[in-house]
Coordinates of C-alpha atoms and ligand atoms in Angstrom, one line a residue:
M1 CA 0.0 0.0 0.0
A2 CA 1.4 3.4 -0.9
A3 CA 2.4 5.5 2.0
S4 CA 0.4 8.3 0.5
V5 CA -2.9 6.4 0.6
S6 CA -4.8 7.6 3.6
R7 CA -6.8 5.4 6.1
R8 CA -10.1 6.6 4.5
D9 CA -8.7 5.8 1.0
F10 CA -7.7 2.4 2.3
A11 CA -11.2 1.7 3.5
R12 CA -12.7 2.7 0.1
L13 CA -10.2 0.6 -1.7
F14 CA -11.5 -2.5 0.0
A15 CA -15.1 -1.5 0.2
V16 CA -17.6 -3.9 -1.4
G17 CA -21.3 -3.1 -1.9
G18 CA -23.4 0.0 -2.7
S19 CA -23.1 1.6 -6.1
A20 CA -19.4 1.3 -6.1
A21 CA -19.5 -2.4 -6.3
L22 CA -19.5 -2.9 -10.1
F23 CA -18.2 -6.4 -9.9
A24 CA -19.0 -9.0 -7.3
D25 CA -16.0 -10.3 -5.4
P26 CA -15.2 -14.0 -5.9
A27 CA -16.6 -16.4 -3.3
W28 CA -13.3 -16.6 -1.4
A29 CA -13.2 -12.8 -1.0
T30 CA -16.7 -12.4 0.3
Q31 CA -15.9 -15.2 2.8
A32 CA -12.7 -13.4 3.6
R33 CA -11.4 -13.9 7.0
P34 CA -8.1 -13.2 8.5
A35 CA -5.8 -16.1 7.6
P36 CA -5.7 -18.3 10.7
A37 CA -2.4 -18.7 12.6
L38 CA -0.2 -21.7 12.0
A39 CA -0.2 -24.0 15.0
P40 CA 2.8 -23.4 17.2
G41 CA 5.5 -26.1 17.3
G42 CA 5.6 -26.5 13.5
A43 CA 5.8 -29.8 11.6
A44 CA 7.0 -31.5 14.8
S45 CA 3.5 -31.2 16.2
G46 CA 2.1 -33.5 13.5
E47 CA -1.4 -33.4 11.9
A48 CA -2.5 -30.6 14.2
F49 CA 0.0 -28.3 12.5
W50 CA -0.7 -29.5 9.0
K51 CA -4.4 -28.9 9.6
T52 CA -3.6 -25.2 10.2
V53 CA -1.5 -25.2 7.1
R54 CA -4.5 -26.5 5.1
E55 CA -6.7 -23.8 6.6
Q56 CA -4.4 -21.2 5.0
F57 CA -5.9 -22.2 1.6
V58 CA -9.3 -21.2 0.5
M59 CA -10.1 -24.5 -1.2
P60 CA -13.3 -26.0 0.4
P61 CA -12.2 -28.5 3.1
D62 CA -13.9 -31.4 1.4
L63 CA -12.1 -30.9 -1.9
A64 CA -8.9 -32.9 -2.1
V65 CA -6.8 -31.4 -4.9
M66 CA -3.7 -33.5 -5.6
N67 CA -2.4 -31.8 -8.8
A68 CA 0.5 -29.7 -7.7
A69 CA 2.6 -30.7 -10.7
N70 CA 0.2 -28.8 -12.8
L71 CA -1.2 -25.9 -10.7
C72 CA -1.1 -25.1 -7.0
P73 CA -3.5 -22.8 -5.2
S74 CA -2.2 -19.7 -3.7
S75 CA -2.5 -19.5 0.1
Q76 CA -4.7 -16.8 1.6
P77 CA -1.7 -14.6 2.6
V78 CA -0.6 -14.7 -1.1
L79 CA -4.1 -14.0 -2.3
D80 CA -4.5 -11.1 0.1
T81 CA -1.1 -9.7 -1.0
L82 CA -2.0 -10.0 -4.7
T83 CA -5.4 -8.4 -4.2
R84 CA -4.0 -5.6 -2.1
E85 CA -1.2 -4.8 -4.5
T86 CA -3.3 -5.0 -7.6
R87 CA -5.9 -2.7 -6.1
G88 CA -3.2 -0.4 -4.9
V89 CA -2.0 0.2 -8.5
D90 CA -5.5 0.5 -9.9
F91 CA -6.5 2.8 -7.1
D92 CA -3.6 5.1 -7.9
P93 CA -1.8 4.3 -11.1
S94 CA 0.2 7.5 -10.9
P95 CA 4.0 7.4 -11.5
N96 CA 4.3 8.7 -7.9
N97 CA 2.5 5.7 -6.4
R98 CA 4.1 3.2 -8.8
A99 CA 7.6 4.4 -8.1
R100 CA 7.8 2.1 -5.1
L101 CA 7.2 -1.0 -7.3
M102 CA 10.7 -1.2 -8.7
P103 CA 12.3 -1.6 -5.3
E104 CA 9.5 -4.2 -4.5
K105 CA 10.6 -6.1 -7.6
E106 CA 14.1 -6.1 -6.3
Q107 CA 12.9 -7.4 -3.0
T108 CA 11.4 -10.3 -4.8
R109 CA 14.7 -10.9 -6.6
N110 CA 16.4 -11.0 -3.2
A111 CA 13.9 -13.4 -1.9
L112 CA 14.2 -15.7 -4.9
A113 CA 18.0 -15.6 -4.5
E114 CA 17.9 -16.5 -0.8
F115 CA 15.3 -19.3 -1.5
L116 CA 17.5 -20.9 -4.1
R117 CA 20.8 -20.0 -2.2
V118 CA 22.4 -18.0 -4.9
S119 CA 23.0 -14.3 -5.4
P120 CA 20.4 -11.7 -6.6
D121 CA 22.6 -10.7 -9.6
E122 CA 22.0 -14.2 -10.9
I123 CA 18.2 -14.0 -10.8
I124 CA 15.9 -13.1 -13.7
I125 CA 12.2 -12.7 -12.9
T126 CA 10.3 -14.3 -15.8
R127 CA 6.7 -15.3 -16.5
N128 CA 7.1 -19.0 -16.1
T129 CA 9.4 -22.0 -16.7
S130 CA 8.5 -22.1 -20.4
E131 CA 9.8 -18.6 -20.9
S132 CA 12.9 -19.3 -18.7
N133 CA 13.8 -22.4 -20.7
N134 CA 13.2 -20.6 -24.0
L135 CA 15.3 -17.6 -23.0
V136 CA 18.2 -20.1 -22.7
S137 CA 17.6 -22.0 -25.9
N138 CA 17.1 -18.8 -27.8
G139 CA 19.9 -16.8 -26.2
L140 CA 22.9 -19.1 -26.6
D141 CA 25.2 -18.6 -29.6
L142 CA 24.8 -22.1 -31.2
K143 CA 25.5 -22.9 -34.8
A144 CA 26.0 -25.8 -37.2
G145 CA 28.4 -28.3 -35.8
D146 CA 27.4 -27.7 -32.1
E147 CA 25.4 -30.3 -30.2
V148 CA 22.8 -30.0 -27.4
I149 CA 21.9 -33.1 -25.3
V150 CA 18.3 -33.3 -24.1
H151 CA 16.4 -36.0 -22.3
A152 CA 13.4 -37.5 -24.1
D153 CA 11.3 -36.9 -20.9
N154 CA 11.8 -33.2 -20.9
H155 CA 8.8 -30.8 -21.1
P156 CA 8.1 -29.4 -24.6
S157 CA 9.6 -26.1 -23.6
N158 CA 12.9 -27.9 -23.1
L159 CA 12.6 -30.5 -25.8
Y160 CA 10.7 -29.3 -28.9
A161 CA 12.0 -25.8 -28.2
W162 CA 15.6 -27.1 -28.8
R163 CA 14.5 -29.1 -31.8
E164 CA 12.8 -26.1 -33.4
K165 CA 15.7 -23.8 -32.7
A166 CA 18.1 -26.4 -34.2
K167 CA 16.2 -26.0 -37.5
R168 CA 16.8 -22.3 -37.4
F169 CA 20.4 -22.1 -36.1
G170 CA 21.7 -25.4 -37.5
F171 CA 23.0 -27.1 -34.4
T172 CA 22.2 -30.8 -33.6
V173 CA 20.0 -32.2 -30.8
V174 CA 21.0 -35.5 -29.3
T175 CA 18.3 -37.2 -27.3
I176 CA 18.9 -39.4 -24.3
E177 CA 16.2 -42.1 -24.2
Q178 CA 13.7 -42.3 -21.4
K179 CA 13.7 -45.5 -19.4
N180 CA 10.9 -46.8 -17.3
P181 CA 11.1 -47.6 -14.5
H182 CA 13.8 -45.1 -13.5
P183 CA 17.1 -47.1 -13.9
G184 CA 19.0 -45.1 -11.2
A185 CA 21.3 -42.1 -11.1
D186 CA 24.3 -44.0 -12.4
Y187 CA 22.5 -45.0 -15.6
Y188 CA 21.8 -41.3 -16.5
V189 CA 25.2 -40.0 -15.5
E190 CA 26.8 -42.7 -17.8
A191 CA 24.3 -42.0 -20.6
Y192 CA 25.1 -38.3 -20.6
A193 CA 28.8 -38.9 -20.2
K194 CA 28.8 -41.2 -23.3
A195 CA 26.7 -38.7 -25.3
I196 CA 29.1 -35.8 -24.7
T197 CA 31.5 -35.1 -27.6
P198 CA 33.9 -32.3 -28.3
R199 CA 31.0 -30.6 -30.1
T200 CA 28.6 -30.7 -27.1
K201 CA 27.8 -27.2 -25.9
V202 CA 24.8 -27.8 -23.6
L203 CA 23.2 -30.6 -21.7
T204 CA 19.7 -30.3 -20.3
F205 CA 17.3 -32.3 -18.2
T206 CA 14.4 -32.1 -15.8
H207 CA 15.1 -32.2 -12.1
L208 CA 11.8 -34.1 -11.4
S209 CA 9.9 -35.2 -14.4
S210 CA 6.3 -34.2 -14.8
T211 CA 5.4 -37.4 -16.5
V212 CA 6.1 -40.0 -13.9
G213 CA 8.1 -38.1 -11.3
D214 CA 11.6 -39.4 -12.0
L215 CA 14.1 -37.6 -9.9
M216 CA 17.3 -37.0 -11.9
P217 CA 20.8 -36.8 -10.4
A218 CA 21.1 -33.0 -10.7
T219 CA 24.3 -32.5 -8.8
E220 CA 26.1 -35.3 -10.6
L221 CA 24.9 -34.3 -14.1
C222 CA 25.8 -30.6 -13.5
R223 CA 29.2 -31.7 -12.2
L224 CA 29.7 -33.8 -15.3
A225 CA 28.8 -30.8 -17.5
R226 CA 31.3 -28.5 -15.7
E227 CA 34.1 -31.1 -15.9
R228 CA 33.5 -31.5 -19.6
G229 CA 33.2 -27.7 -20.4
V230 CA 29.5 -28.0 -21.2
L231 CA 26.7 -25.7 -20.1
S232 CA 23.8 -27.2 -18.0
L233 CA 20.2 -26.2 -18.0
L234 CA 18.2 -27.7 -15.1
D235 CA 14.4 -27.5 -15.6
G236 CA 13.1 -27.0 -12.0
A237 CA 9.4 -26.6 -12.8
Q238 CA 8.7 -29.7 -10.6
S239 CA 11.4 -29.1 -7.9
F240 CA 11.1 -25.3 -7.2
G241 CA 8.9 -25.1 -4.0
L242 CA 8.8 -28.9 -3.5
L243 CA 12.4 -29.9 -2.8
D244 CA 14.6 -27.9 -0.6
V245 CA 16.6 -26.9 -3.7
D246 CA 20.2 -25.7 -3.1
L247 CA 21.6 -24.3 -6.3
A248 CA 24.9 -23.4 -4.6
A249 CA 25.4 -27.2 -4.2
I250 CA 23.9 -28.3 -7.5
Q251 CA 25.7 -25.6 -9.5
P252 CA 23.8 -25.6 -12.8
D253 CA 24.5 -22.9 -15.3
F254 CA 20.8 -22.3 -15.7
Y255 CA 17.7 -23.2 -13.5
S256 CA 14.1 -22.5 -14.4
G257 CA 10.9 -22.5 -12.3
S258 CA 7.3 -21.3 -12.1
A259 CA 5.6 -19.6 -9.2
H260 CA 2.2 -21.2 -9.8
K261 CA 3.3 -24.8 -9.2
W262 CA 4.8 -26.0 -5.9
P263 CA 5.7 -22.5 -4.5
C264 CA 2.0 -21.7 -4.5
G265 CA 2.7 -18.3 -5.7
A266 CA 0.5 -16.3 -8.0
R267 CA 0.2 -17.2 -11.7
E268 CA 2.4 -15.8 -14.4
C269 CA 5.6 -15.4 -12.5
G270 CA 8.7 -17.5 -12.8
V271 CA 12.4 -17.5 -12.3
L272 CA 15.5 -18.1 -14.4
F273 CA 18.8 -18.5 -12.5
V274 CA 21.8 -17.7 -14.7
N275 CA 25.1 -18.6 -13.0
K276 CA 27.6 -15.8 -13.1
R277 CA 30.1 -17.9 -15.0
A278 CA 27.5 -18.4 -17.9
Q279 CA 26.2 -14.8 -18.1
D280 CA 28.5 -13.7 -20.9
K281 CA 27.2 -16.6 -23.0
L282 CA 23.5 -15.7 -23.0
W283 CA 22.1 -13.0 -25.3
P284 CA 18.9 -11.2 -24.3
T285 CA 15.9 -12.3 -26.3
I286 CA 13.8 -9.3 -25.4
Y287 CA 15.0 -5.7 -25.6
S288 CA 12.6 -3.2 -23.9
A289 CA 12.2 -0.9 -21.0
Y290 CA 12.1 -1.5 -17.2
P291 CA 15.1 -3.8 -16.7
G292 CA 16.1 -5.1 -13.3
A293 CA 18.4 -3.1 -11.0
V294 CA 21.2 -5.5 -10.3
G295 CA 23.8 -7.6 -12.1
F296 CA 22.6 -9.5 -15.1
S297 CA 19.0 -8.3 -14.8
R298 CA 20.2 -4.9 -15.9
S299 CA 20.9 -6.1 -19.4
F300 CA 18.8 -9.2 -19.6
E301 CA 15.5 -8.4 -17.9
G302 CA 14.2 -5.4 -19.9
F303 CA 10.9 -7.2 -20.6
G304 CA 8.7 -4.0 -20.6
Q305 CA 5.7 -3.4 -18.3
R306 CA 5.2 -6.1 -15.8
D307 CA 2.7 -7.0 -13.1
E308 CA 4.7 -6.2 -9.9
A309 CA 1.7 -7.3 -7.8
T310 CA 2.3 -10.9 -8.9
M311 CA 6.0 -10.6 -8.0
I312 CA 5.2 -9.3 -4.6
A313 CA 2.7 -12.1 -4.1
L314 CA 5.5 -14.6 -5.0
R315 CA 7.6 -13.1 -2.3
E316 CA 4.8 -13.7 0.1
A317 CA 4.5 -17.3 -1.1
L318 CA 8.2 -17.9 -0.5
A319 CA 8.0 -16.4 2.9
F320 CA 5.0 -18.7 3.7
Q321 CA 7.0 -21.7 2.7
V322 CA 9.9 -20.7 4.8
K323 CA 7.5 -20.2 7.7
V324 CA 6.1 -23.7 7.3
G325 CA 9.6 -25.1 6.8
R326 CA 11.1 -26.0 3.5
M327 CA 12.4 -29.4 4.5
A328 CA 9.1 -30.1 6.3
I329 CA 7.3 -29.4 3.1
E330 CA 9.5 -31.7 1.1
Q331 CA 9.2 -34.5 3.7
R332 CA 5.4 -34.1 3.9
S333 CA 4.9 -34.3 0.2
R334 CA 7.3 -37.3 -0.1
L335 CA 5.6 -39.1 2.8
L336 CA 2.1 -38.6 1.2
S337 CA 3.5 -40.0 -2.1
T338 CA 5.1 -43.0 -0.3
Q339 CA 1.7 -43.7 1.3
L340 CA 0.0 -43.5 -2.1
M341 CA 2.6 -45.9 -3.6
A342 CA 1.9 -48.3 -0.8
G343 CA -1.8 -48.0 -1.4
L344 CA -1.5 -48.5 -5.1
A345 CA 0.6 -51.6 -4.6
K346 CA -2.4 -53.3 -2.9
L347 CA -4.8 -52.5 -5.6
P348 CA -5.5 -55.2 -8.3
D349 CA -4.4 -54.5 -12.0
V350 CA -2.7 -51.2 -11.3
T351 CA 0.6 -50.6 -13.2
V352 CA 2.6 -48.0 -11.4
W353 CA 5.0 -46.0 -13.7
T354 CA 6.8 -44.2 -10.9
S355 CA 9.9 -45.7 -9.3
P356 CA 9.3 -47.8 -6.2
E357 CA 12.7 -46.6 -5.0
A358 CA 12.2 -43.6 -2.7
D359 CA 15.4 -41.8 -3.7
R360 CA 14.4 -41.9 -7.4
R361 CA 11.1 -40.1 -6.9
A362 CA 9.6 -37.2 -4.8
A363 CA 5.9 -36.3 -5.1
V364 CA 4.6 -37.1 -8.6
V365 CA 3.1 -40.5 -9.0
S366 CA 1.7 -41.9 -12.2
F367 CA -0.1 -45.2 -12.9
L368 CA -2.4 -47.1 -15.2
P369 CA -5.7 -48.0 -13.5
G370 CA -6.1 -51.4 -15.1
T371 CA -8.5 -51.3 -18.0
L372 CA -10.5 -48.4 -16.7
D373 CA -10.9 -45.3 -18.9
A374 CA -8.6 -42.8 -17.2
N375 CA -10.8 -39.8 -18.3
K376 CA -14.0 -41.3 -17.0
L377 CA -12.2 -42.3 -13.8
A378 CA -10.8 -38.8 -13.2
A379 CA -14.2 -37.3 -13.8
A380 CA -15.9 -39.8 -11.4
L381 CA -13.3 -39.1 -8.7
Y382 CA -14.0 -35.4 -9.0
T383 CA -17.8 -35.5 -9.2
N384 CA -18.5 -38.3 -6.8
D385 CA -15.5 -38.3 -4.4
R386 CA -14.4 -34.6 -4.5
I387 CA -10.8 -35.7 -5.5
A388 CA -9.0 -33.8 -8.2
I389 CA -6.1 -35.5 -10.0
T390 CA -5.1 -35.4 -13.7
T391 CA -4.9 -37.8 -16.6
R392 CA -2.1 -38.7 -18.9
G393 CA -3.2 -39.4 -22.4
G394 CA -1.3 -41.0 -25.3
Q395 CA 0.7 -44.1 -25.6
D396 CA 3.6 -43.1 -23.3
R397 CA 2.9 -44.3 -19.7
P398 CA -0.7 -43.3 -19.8
G399 CA -3.3 -43.2 -17.0
L400 CA -3.5 -40.9 -14.0
R401 CA -1.1 -38.6 -12.3
V402 CA -1.3 -37.7 -8.6
S403 CA 0.9 -34.9 -7.1
P404 CA 0.2 -34.3 -3.4
H405 CA 1.6 -31.2 -1.7
F406 CA 1.9 -29.9 1.9
Y407 CA -1.8 -28.9 2.0
N408 CA -2.9 -32.5 1.4
S409 CA -3.3 -35.0 4.2
P410 CA -2.9 -38.8 4.8
A411 CA -6.7 -39.0 5.1
E412 CA -7.1 -37.6 1.6
V413 CA -4.6 -40.1 0.2
D414 CA -6.5 -42.9 2.0
R415 CA -9.7 -41.5 0.4
L416 CA -8.2 -41.6 -3.0
V417 CA -6.9 -45.2 -2.6
A418 CA -10.3 -46.3 -1.3
A419 CA -12.1 -44.6 -4.2
L420 CA -9.7 -46.2 -6.8
G421 CA -10.3 -49.6 -5.2
K422 CA -14.1 -49.1 -5.4
Y423 CA -14.0 -48.2 -9.2
L424 CA -11.5 -50.9 -10.0
K425 CA -14.1 -53.3 -8.5
T426 CA -17.3 -51.8 -9.9
G427 CA -16.1 -50.0 -13.0
V428 CA -16.9 -46.3 -13.9
Ligands
PLP501 C1 9.1 -30.1 -16.3 C2 8.3 -28.9 -16.7 N1 8.9 -27.9 -17.4 C3 8.3 -26.8 -17.8 C4 6.9 -26.7 -17.6 C5 6.2 -25.5 -18.1 O1 5.7 -24.8 -17.0 P1 4.9 -23.4 -17.3 O2 3.6 -23.9 -17.9 O3 4.7 -22.9 -15.9 O4 5.7 -22.6 -18.1 C6 6.2 -27.7 -17.0 C7 4.8 -27.7 -16.8 O5 4.1 -28.6 -16.3 C8 7.0 -28.9 -16.5 O6 6.3 -29.9 -15.9

């Protein structure tokens, strides 16, 4: 809120009703209540604590959404921040009021740097992982004769993007085959090591795959890249906000992530980490106004007008995660996934694509529910059982994908397993 906005203005800003209320507030806003406090004692106090974490989210209590790999809800503190900041700008869009937004953006950069354990002058605030990945594949000086190694299980923004740019710039894309089940860290380190040639300029992979939740050996693959003089791009869409990621230890050249997934930040905000040692190798893709204020962001982040409210909301989301406990969040999500894997193992005819080895997965679980139609099953789970998960179509490890996060509970996982058991018996 701008310092110049008076107490009376503030009240008007939030007023609903009367002739001023041109638009009705969404349900969550009309039910607005102060966000309840987190139970003292933190994760160590068990389900009582996690219940208060769940209460920070405006999803109805009976709705079990286990789809974090796709989209996470923002917590109420994040929603409140986003609303307040958005209204603050629309209430007074003057340059005078907006002047404070640039330092706010830098505060978000600082928060991202602290969260990822790197330095603010290595952080670019983007719109999402897709943009971050493409800023890398677009911005490197690659030409005919150069090679880029990708993993077949990468997201299109880090797979097709390279193949399309290869057509334009003339470099070659070498693809490491996907193996199911996850064959282990050594397999992938060896596969990448074998694929590297004197022509290799970049290797890229996904920290945690969105398909079946394969956890890749990020530290080892980035070390391999460094030792062989190759740049590394680590797609962190499924690790940012889920795992207690430490980029100072992993040391990729580039790391990408989205706010709207596991960090539970607002939508349309993302991050690109560009290691200092790689900054002189990356050309900007966009040249416009309003760059960042420090380091690489001064030359690379001139993306034009942005929505600072979203960035400030992301900062709130990161602070919320820190308050809950980052390691506690990772452990909670992993525990729920392990519980789900154990439940699936007891169901008849289910083929689980995700690795049974706990150190090869995290919190994304995919499986084929026997001969049941996955679309019908997902629809029945949502309509009849108030459980939201997603489907995986096509020929490649098809079926259902479940991605529980720290706002889910063991009871919700039990409910899902029981419902699956019911449909496997009765059909949908
Ligand atoms: C591994 C991976 N990379 C990139 C993306 C793209 O993320 P966004 O749509 O936020 O750009 C996704 C989305 O699911 C993903 O799973």
